[in-house]
PDB file of C-alpha atoms in Angstrom:
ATOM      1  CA  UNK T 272     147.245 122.056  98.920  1.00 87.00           C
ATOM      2  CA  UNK T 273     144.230 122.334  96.529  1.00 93.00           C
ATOM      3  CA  UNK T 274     141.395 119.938  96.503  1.00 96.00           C
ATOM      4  CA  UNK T 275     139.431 120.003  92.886  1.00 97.00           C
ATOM      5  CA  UNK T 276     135.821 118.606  91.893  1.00 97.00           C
ATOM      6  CA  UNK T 277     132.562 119.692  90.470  1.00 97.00           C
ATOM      7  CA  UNK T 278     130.061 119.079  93.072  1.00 96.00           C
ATOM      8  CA  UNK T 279     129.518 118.821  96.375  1.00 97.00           C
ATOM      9  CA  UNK T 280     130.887 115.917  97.122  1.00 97.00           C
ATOM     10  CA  UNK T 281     134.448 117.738  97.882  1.00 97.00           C
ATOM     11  CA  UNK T 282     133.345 118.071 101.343  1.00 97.00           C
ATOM     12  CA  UNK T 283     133.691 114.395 102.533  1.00 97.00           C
ATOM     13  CA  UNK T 284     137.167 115.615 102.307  1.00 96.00           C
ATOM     14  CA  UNK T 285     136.638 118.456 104.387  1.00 95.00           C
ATOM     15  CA  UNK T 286     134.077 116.014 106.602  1.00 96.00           C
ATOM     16  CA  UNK T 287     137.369 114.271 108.059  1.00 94.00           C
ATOM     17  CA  UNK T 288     140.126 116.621 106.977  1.00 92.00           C
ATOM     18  CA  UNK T 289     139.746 120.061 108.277  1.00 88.00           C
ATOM     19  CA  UNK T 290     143.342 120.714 107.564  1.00 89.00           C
ATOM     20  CA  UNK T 291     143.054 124.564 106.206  1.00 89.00           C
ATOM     21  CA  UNK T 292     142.559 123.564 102.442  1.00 92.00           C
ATOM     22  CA  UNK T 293     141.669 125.345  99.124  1.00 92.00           C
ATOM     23  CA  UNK T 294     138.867 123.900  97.503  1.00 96.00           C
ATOM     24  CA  UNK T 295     137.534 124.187  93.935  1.00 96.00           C
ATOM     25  CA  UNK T 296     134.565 123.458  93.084  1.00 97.00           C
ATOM     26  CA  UNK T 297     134.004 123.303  89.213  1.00 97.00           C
ATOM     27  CA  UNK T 298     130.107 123.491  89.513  1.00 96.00           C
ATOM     28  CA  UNK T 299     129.363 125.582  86.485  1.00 95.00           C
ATOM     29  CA  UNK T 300     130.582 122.341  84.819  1.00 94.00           C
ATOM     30  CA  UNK T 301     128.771 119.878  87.139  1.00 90.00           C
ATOM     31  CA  UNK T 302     129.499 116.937  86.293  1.00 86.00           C
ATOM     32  CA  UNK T 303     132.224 116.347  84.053  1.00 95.00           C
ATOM     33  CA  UNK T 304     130.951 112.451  83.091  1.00 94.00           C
ATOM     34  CA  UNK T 305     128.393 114.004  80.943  1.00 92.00           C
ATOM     35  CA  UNK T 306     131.183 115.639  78.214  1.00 95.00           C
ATOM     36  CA  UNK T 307     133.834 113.731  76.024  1.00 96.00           C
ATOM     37  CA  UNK T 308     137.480 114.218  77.239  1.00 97.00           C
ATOM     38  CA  UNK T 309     138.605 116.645  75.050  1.00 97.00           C
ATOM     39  CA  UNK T 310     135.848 119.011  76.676  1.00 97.00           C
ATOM     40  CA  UNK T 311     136.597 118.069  79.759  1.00 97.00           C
ATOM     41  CA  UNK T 312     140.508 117.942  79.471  1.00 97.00           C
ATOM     42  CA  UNK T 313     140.185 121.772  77.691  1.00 97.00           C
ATOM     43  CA  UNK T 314     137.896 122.624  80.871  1.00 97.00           C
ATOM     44  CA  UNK T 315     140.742 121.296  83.706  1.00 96.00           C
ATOM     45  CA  UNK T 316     143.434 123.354  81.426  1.00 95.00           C
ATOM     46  CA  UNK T 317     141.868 126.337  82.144  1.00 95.00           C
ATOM     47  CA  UNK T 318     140.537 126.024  85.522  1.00 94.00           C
ATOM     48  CA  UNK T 319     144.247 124.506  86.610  1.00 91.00           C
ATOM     49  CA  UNK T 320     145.408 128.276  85.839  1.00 89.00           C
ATOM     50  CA  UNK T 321     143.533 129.377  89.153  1.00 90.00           C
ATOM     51  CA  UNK T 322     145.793 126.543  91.432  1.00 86.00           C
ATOM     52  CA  UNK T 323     148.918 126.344  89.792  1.00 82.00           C
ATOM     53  CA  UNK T 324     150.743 127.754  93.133  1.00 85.00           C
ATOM     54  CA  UNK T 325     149.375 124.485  94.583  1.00 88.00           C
ATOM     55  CA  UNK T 326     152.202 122.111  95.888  1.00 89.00           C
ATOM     56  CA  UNK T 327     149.759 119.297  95.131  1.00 92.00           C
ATOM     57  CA  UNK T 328     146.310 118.781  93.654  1.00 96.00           C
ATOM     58  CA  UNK T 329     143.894 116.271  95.729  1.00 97.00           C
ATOM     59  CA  UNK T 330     141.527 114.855  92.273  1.00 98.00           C
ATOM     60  CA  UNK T 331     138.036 113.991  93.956  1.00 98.00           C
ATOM     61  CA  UNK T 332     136.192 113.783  90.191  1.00 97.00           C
ATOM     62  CA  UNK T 333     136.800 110.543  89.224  1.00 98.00           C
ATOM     63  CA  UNK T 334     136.231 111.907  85.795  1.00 97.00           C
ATOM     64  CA  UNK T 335     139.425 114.411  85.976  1.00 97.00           C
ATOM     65  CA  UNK T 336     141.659 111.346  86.687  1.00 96.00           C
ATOM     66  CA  UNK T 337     143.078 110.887  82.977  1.00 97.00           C
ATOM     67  CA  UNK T 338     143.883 114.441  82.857  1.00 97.00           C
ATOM     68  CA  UNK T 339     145.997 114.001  85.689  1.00 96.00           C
ATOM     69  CA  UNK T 340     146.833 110.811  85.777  1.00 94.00           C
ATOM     70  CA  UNK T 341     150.693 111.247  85.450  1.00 91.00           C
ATOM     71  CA  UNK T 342     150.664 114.463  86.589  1.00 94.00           C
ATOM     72  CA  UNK T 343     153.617 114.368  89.821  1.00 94.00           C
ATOM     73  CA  UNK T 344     151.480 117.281  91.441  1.00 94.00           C
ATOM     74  CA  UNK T 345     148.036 114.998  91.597  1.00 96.00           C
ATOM     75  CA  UNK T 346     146.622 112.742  94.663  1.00 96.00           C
ATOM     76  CA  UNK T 347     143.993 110.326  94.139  1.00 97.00           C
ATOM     77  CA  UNK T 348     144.089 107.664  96.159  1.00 97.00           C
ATOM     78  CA  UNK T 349     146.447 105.478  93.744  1.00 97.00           C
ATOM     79  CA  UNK T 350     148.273 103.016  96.448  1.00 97.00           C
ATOM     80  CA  UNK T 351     145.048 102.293  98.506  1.00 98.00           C
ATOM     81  CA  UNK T 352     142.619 101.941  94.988  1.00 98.00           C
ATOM     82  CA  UNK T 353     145.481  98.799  93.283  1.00 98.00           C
ATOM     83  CA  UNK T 354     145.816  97.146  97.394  1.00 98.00           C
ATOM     84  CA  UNK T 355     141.386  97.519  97.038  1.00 98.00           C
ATOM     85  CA  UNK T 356     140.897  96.431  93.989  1.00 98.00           C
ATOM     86  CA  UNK T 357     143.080  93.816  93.654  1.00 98.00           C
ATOM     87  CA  UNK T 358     141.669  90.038  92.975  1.00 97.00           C
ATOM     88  CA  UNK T 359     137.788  91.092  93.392  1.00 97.00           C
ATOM     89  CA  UNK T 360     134.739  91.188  90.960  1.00 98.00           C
ATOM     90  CA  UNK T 361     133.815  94.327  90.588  1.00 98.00           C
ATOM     91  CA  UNK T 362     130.852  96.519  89.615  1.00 98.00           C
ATOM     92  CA  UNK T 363     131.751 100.394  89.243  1.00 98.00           C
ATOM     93  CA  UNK T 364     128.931 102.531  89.039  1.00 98.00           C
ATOM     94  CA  UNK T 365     129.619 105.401  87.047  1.00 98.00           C
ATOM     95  CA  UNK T 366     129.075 108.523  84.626  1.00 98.00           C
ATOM     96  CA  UNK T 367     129.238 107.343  80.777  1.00 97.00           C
ATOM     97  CA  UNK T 368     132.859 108.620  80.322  1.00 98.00           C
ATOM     98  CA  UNK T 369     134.111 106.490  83.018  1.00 98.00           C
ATOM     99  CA  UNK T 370     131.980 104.179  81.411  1.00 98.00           C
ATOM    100  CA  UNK T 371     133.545 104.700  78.210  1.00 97.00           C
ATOM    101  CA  UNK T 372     137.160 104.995  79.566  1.00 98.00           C
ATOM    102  CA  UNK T 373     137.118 102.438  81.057  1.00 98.00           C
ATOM    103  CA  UNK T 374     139.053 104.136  84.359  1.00 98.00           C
ATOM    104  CA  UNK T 375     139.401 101.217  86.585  1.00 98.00           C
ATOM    105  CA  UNK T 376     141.962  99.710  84.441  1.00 98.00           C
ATOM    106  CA  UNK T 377     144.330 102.313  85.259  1.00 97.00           C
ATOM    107  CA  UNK T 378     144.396 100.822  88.736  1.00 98.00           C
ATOM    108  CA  UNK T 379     143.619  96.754  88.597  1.00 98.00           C
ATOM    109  CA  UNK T 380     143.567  93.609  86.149  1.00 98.00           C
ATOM    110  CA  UNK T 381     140.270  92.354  88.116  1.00 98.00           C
ATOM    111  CA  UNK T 382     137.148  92.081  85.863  1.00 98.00           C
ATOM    112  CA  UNK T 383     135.248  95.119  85.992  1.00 98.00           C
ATOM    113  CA  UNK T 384     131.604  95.540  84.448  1.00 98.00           C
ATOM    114  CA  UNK T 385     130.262  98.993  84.203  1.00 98.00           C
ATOM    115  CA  UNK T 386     127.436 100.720  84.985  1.00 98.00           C
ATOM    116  CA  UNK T 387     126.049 104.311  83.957  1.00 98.00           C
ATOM    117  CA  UNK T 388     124.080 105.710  87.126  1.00 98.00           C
ATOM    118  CA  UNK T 389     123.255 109.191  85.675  1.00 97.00           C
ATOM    119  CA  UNK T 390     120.156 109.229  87.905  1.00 97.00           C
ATOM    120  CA  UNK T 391     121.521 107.951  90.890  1.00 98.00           C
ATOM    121  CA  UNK T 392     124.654 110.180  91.349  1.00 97.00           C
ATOM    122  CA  UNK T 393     122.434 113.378  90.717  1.00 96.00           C
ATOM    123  CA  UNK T 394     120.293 112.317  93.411  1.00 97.00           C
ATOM    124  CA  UNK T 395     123.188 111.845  95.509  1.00 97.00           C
ATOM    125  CA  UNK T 396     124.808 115.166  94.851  1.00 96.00           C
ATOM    126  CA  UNK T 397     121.520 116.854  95.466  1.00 96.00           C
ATOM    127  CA  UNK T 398     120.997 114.862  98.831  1.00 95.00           C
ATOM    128  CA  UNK T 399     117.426 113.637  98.154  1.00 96.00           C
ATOM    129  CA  UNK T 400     115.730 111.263 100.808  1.00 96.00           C
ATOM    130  CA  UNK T 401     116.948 107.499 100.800  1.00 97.00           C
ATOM    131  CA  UNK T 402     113.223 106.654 100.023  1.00 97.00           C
ATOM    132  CA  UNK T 403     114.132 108.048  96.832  1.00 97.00           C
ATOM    133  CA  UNK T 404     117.375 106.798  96.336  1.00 98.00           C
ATOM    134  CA  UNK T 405     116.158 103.456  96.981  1.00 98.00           C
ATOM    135  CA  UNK T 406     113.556 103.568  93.933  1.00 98.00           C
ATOM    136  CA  UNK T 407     115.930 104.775  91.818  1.00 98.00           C
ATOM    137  CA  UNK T 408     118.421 101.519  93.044  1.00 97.00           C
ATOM    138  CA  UNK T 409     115.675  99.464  92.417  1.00 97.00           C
ATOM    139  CA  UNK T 410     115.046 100.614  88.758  1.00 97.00           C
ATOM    140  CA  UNK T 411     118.630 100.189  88.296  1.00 97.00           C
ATOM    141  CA  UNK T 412     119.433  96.964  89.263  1.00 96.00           C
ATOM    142  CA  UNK T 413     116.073  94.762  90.107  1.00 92.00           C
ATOM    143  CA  UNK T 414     117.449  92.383  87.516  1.00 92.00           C
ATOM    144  CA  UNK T 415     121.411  92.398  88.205  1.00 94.00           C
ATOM    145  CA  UNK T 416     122.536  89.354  89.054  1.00 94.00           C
ATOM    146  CA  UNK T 417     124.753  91.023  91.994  1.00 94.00           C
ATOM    147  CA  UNK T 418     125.317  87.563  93.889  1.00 93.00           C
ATOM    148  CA  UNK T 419     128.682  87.368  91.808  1.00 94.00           C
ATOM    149  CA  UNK T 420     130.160  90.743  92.795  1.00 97.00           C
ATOM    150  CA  UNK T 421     132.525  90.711  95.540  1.00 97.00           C
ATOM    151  CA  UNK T 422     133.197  94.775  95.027  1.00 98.00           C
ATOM    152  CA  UNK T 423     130.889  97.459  94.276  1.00 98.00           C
ATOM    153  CA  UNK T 424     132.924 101.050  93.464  1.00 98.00           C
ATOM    154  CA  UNK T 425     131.507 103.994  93.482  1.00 98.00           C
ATOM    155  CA  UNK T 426     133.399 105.941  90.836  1.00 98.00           C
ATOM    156  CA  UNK T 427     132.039 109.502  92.230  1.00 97.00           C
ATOM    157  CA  UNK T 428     132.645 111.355  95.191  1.00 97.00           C
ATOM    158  CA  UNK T 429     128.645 112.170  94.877  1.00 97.00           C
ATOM    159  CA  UNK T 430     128.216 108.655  95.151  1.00 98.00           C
ATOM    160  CA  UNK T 431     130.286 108.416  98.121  1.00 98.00           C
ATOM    161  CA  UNK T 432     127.466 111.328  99.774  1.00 98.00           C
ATOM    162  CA  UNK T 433     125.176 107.945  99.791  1.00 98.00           C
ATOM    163  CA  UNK T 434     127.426 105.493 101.060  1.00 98.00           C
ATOM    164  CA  UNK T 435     126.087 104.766 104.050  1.00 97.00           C
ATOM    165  CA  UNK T 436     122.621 104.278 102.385  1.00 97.00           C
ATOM    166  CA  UNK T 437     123.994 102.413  99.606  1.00 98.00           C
ATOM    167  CA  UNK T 438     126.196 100.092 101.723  1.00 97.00           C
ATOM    168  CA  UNK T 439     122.698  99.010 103.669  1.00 97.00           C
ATOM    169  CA  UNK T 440     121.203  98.457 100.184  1.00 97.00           C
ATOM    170  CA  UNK T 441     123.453  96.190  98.569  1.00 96.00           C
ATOM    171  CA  UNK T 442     124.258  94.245 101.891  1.00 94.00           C
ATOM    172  CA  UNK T 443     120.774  93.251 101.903  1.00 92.00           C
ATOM    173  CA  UNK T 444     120.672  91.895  98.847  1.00 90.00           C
ATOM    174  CA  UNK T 445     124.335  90.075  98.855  1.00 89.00           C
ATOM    175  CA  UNK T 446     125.612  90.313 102.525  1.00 88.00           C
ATOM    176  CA  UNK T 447     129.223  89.736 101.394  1.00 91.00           C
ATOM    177  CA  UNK T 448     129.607  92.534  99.194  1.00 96.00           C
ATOM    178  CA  UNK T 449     132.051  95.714 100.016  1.00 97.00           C
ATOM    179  CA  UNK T 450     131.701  99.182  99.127  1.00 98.00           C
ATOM    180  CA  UNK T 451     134.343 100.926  98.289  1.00 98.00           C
ATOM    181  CA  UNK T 452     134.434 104.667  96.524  1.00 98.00           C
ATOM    182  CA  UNK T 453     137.635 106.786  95.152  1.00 98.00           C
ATOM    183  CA  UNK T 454     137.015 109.117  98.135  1.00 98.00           C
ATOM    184  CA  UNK T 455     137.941 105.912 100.510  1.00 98.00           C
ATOM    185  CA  UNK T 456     140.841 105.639  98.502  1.00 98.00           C
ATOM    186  CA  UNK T 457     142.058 109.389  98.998  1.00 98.00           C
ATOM    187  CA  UNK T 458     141.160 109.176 102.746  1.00 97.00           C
ATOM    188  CA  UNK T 459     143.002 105.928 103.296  1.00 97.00           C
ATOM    189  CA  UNK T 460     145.953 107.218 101.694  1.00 96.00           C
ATOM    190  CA  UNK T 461     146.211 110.827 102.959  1.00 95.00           C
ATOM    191  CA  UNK T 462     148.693 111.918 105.303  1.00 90.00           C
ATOM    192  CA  UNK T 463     148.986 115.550 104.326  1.00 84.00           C
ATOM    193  CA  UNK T 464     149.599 118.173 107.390  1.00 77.00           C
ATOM    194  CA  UNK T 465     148.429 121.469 107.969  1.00 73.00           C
ATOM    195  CA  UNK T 466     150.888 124.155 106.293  1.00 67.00           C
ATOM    196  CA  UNK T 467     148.452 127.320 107.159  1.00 66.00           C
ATOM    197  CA  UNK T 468     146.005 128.599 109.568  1.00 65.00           C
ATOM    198  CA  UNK T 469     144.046 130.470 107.701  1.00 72.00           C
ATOM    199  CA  UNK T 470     140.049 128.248 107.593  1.00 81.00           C
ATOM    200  CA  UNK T 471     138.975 126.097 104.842  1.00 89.00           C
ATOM    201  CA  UNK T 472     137.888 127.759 101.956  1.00 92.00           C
ATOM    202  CA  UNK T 473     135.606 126.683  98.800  1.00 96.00           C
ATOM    203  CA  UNK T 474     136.057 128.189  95.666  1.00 96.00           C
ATOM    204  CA  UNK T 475     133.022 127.396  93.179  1.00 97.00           C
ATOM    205  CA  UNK T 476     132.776 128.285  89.257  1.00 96.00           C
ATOM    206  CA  UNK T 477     128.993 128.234  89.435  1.00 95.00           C
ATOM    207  CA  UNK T 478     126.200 129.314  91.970  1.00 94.00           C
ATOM    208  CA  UNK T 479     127.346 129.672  95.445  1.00 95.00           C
ATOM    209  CA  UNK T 480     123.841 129.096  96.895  1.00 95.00           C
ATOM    210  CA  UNK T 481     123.551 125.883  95.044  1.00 95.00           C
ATOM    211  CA  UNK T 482     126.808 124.546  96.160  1.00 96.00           C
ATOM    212  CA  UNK T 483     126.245 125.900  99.845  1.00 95.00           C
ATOM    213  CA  UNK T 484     122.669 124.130 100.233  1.00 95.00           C
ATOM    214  CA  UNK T 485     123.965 120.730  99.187  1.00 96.00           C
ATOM    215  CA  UNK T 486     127.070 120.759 100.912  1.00 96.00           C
ATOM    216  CA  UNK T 487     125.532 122.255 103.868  1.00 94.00           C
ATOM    217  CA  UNK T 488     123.020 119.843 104.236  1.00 93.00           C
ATOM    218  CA  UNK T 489     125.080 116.642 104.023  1.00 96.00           C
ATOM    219  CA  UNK T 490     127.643 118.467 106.360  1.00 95.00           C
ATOM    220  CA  UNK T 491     124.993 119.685 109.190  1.00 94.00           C
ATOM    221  CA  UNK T 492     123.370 115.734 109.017  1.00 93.00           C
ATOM    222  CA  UNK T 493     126.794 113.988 109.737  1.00 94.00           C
ATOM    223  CA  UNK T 494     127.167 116.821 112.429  1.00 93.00           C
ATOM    224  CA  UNK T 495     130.313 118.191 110.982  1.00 94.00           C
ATOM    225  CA  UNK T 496     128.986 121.622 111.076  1.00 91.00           C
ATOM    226  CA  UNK T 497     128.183 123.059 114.626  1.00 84.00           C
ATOM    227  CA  UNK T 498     125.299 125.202 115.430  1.00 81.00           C
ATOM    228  CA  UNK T 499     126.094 128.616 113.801  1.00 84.00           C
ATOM    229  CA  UNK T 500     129.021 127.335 112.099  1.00 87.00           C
ATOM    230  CA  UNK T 501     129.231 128.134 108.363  1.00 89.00           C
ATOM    231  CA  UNK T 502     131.222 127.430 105.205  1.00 93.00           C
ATOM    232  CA  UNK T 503     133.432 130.001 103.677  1.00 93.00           C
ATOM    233  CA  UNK T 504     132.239 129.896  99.781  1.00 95.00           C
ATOM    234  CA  UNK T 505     133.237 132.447  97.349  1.00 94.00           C
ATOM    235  CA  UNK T 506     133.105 132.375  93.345  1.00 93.00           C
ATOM    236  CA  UNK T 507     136.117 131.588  91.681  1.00 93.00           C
ATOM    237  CA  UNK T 508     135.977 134.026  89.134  1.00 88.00           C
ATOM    238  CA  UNK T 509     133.876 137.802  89.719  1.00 75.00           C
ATOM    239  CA  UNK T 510     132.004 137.795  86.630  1.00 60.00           C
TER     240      UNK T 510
END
């Protein structure tokens, strides 16, 4: 089984699943909402060379999803995001190519408005305090009218780093509003079991110490990573 992103927010896979998975981590790339799709669809082409063995293909970039979208090999959550989605008012924050695509149609008829958070998924990928976060939420949406949004998705698996901050947010501002993210759709759907014993590994495109700091940081404040306990991270490609 191979799990594919571009940033660290693969591991809140690997922060419930520790199932002795291959990860890859398309960081060099990081993240692929700010390219067109034929950039990004040339990028996955390549990159799918490296996990072609893979019985199946867990999609955690939201922004991948329309390269694989009828792929029989891809997982993404699809049964659990139509039952979610299904007869609510929704606001997906997202990168400007979900933005553009328009993603959410793929999985629901419900209105949708969308919402380019550029700012706010880089500060959730690079883990910056919630004091921070919350000024950037404030610049976003001071003036959104977010009374008449039953659903807010989070269309990133960075995004889904700050969920627990973000749910707090919103709730005080509309107390009926849920939070849902593409990363609560793979977990509510997955029911994959262990083929392997050999540890969960990460394979990234880009810099391992930038992937390792973020991911270790999130990991060691949820307390998924015990004292001495390290990821195994190792570039993709030597050179």
């Amino acid at each position: 089984m191979a799990v594919f992103d571009t940033g660290p927010g693969i591991v809140c896979l690997y922060e419930f699943k520790r199932d002795y998975l291959n990860y890859y981590v398309d960081n060099k790339f990081e993240y692929y909402g700010l390219y067109n799709r034929d950039a990004v669809n040339e990028r996955i082409a390549f990159l799918e060379k490296s996990f072609k063995k893979a019985k199946n293909i867990i999609v955690m970039d939201f922004d991948a999803i329309n390269y694989f979208l009828d792929s029989p090999k891809a997982f993404y959550g699809r049964d659990s995001l139509v039952k979610n989605l299904k007869d609510k008012k929704i606001l997906c924050l997202a990168s400007k190519l979900c933005c553009h695509e328009k993603t959410l149609k793929n999985f629901t008829d419900s209105p949708v408005d969308y919402f380019n958070v550029p700012l706010l998924i880089n500060a959730a990928n690079d883990g910056v305090a919630d004091e921070i976060v919350k000024l950037i939420c404030d610049e976003y949406f001071s003036d959104l009218e977010l009374s008449k949004y039953e659903m807010i998705f989070l269309a990133s698996s960075g995004l889904h780093l700050k969920k627990d901050f973000l749910t707090r947010y919103f709730s005080n501002k509309n107390k009926k509003i849920e939070i849902f993210s593409n990363v609560d759709g793979i977990l509510e759907d997955y029911s994959y079991k262990k083929e392997n014993y050999i540890r969960d590994y990460f394979y990234v495109t880009g810099s391992k110490r930038g992937f390792y700091s973020r991911a270790e940081k999130y990991l060691r404040e949820k307390d998924v990573l015990k004292e001495r306990e390290l990821l195994n991270v190792s570039r993709l490609f030597k050179k």
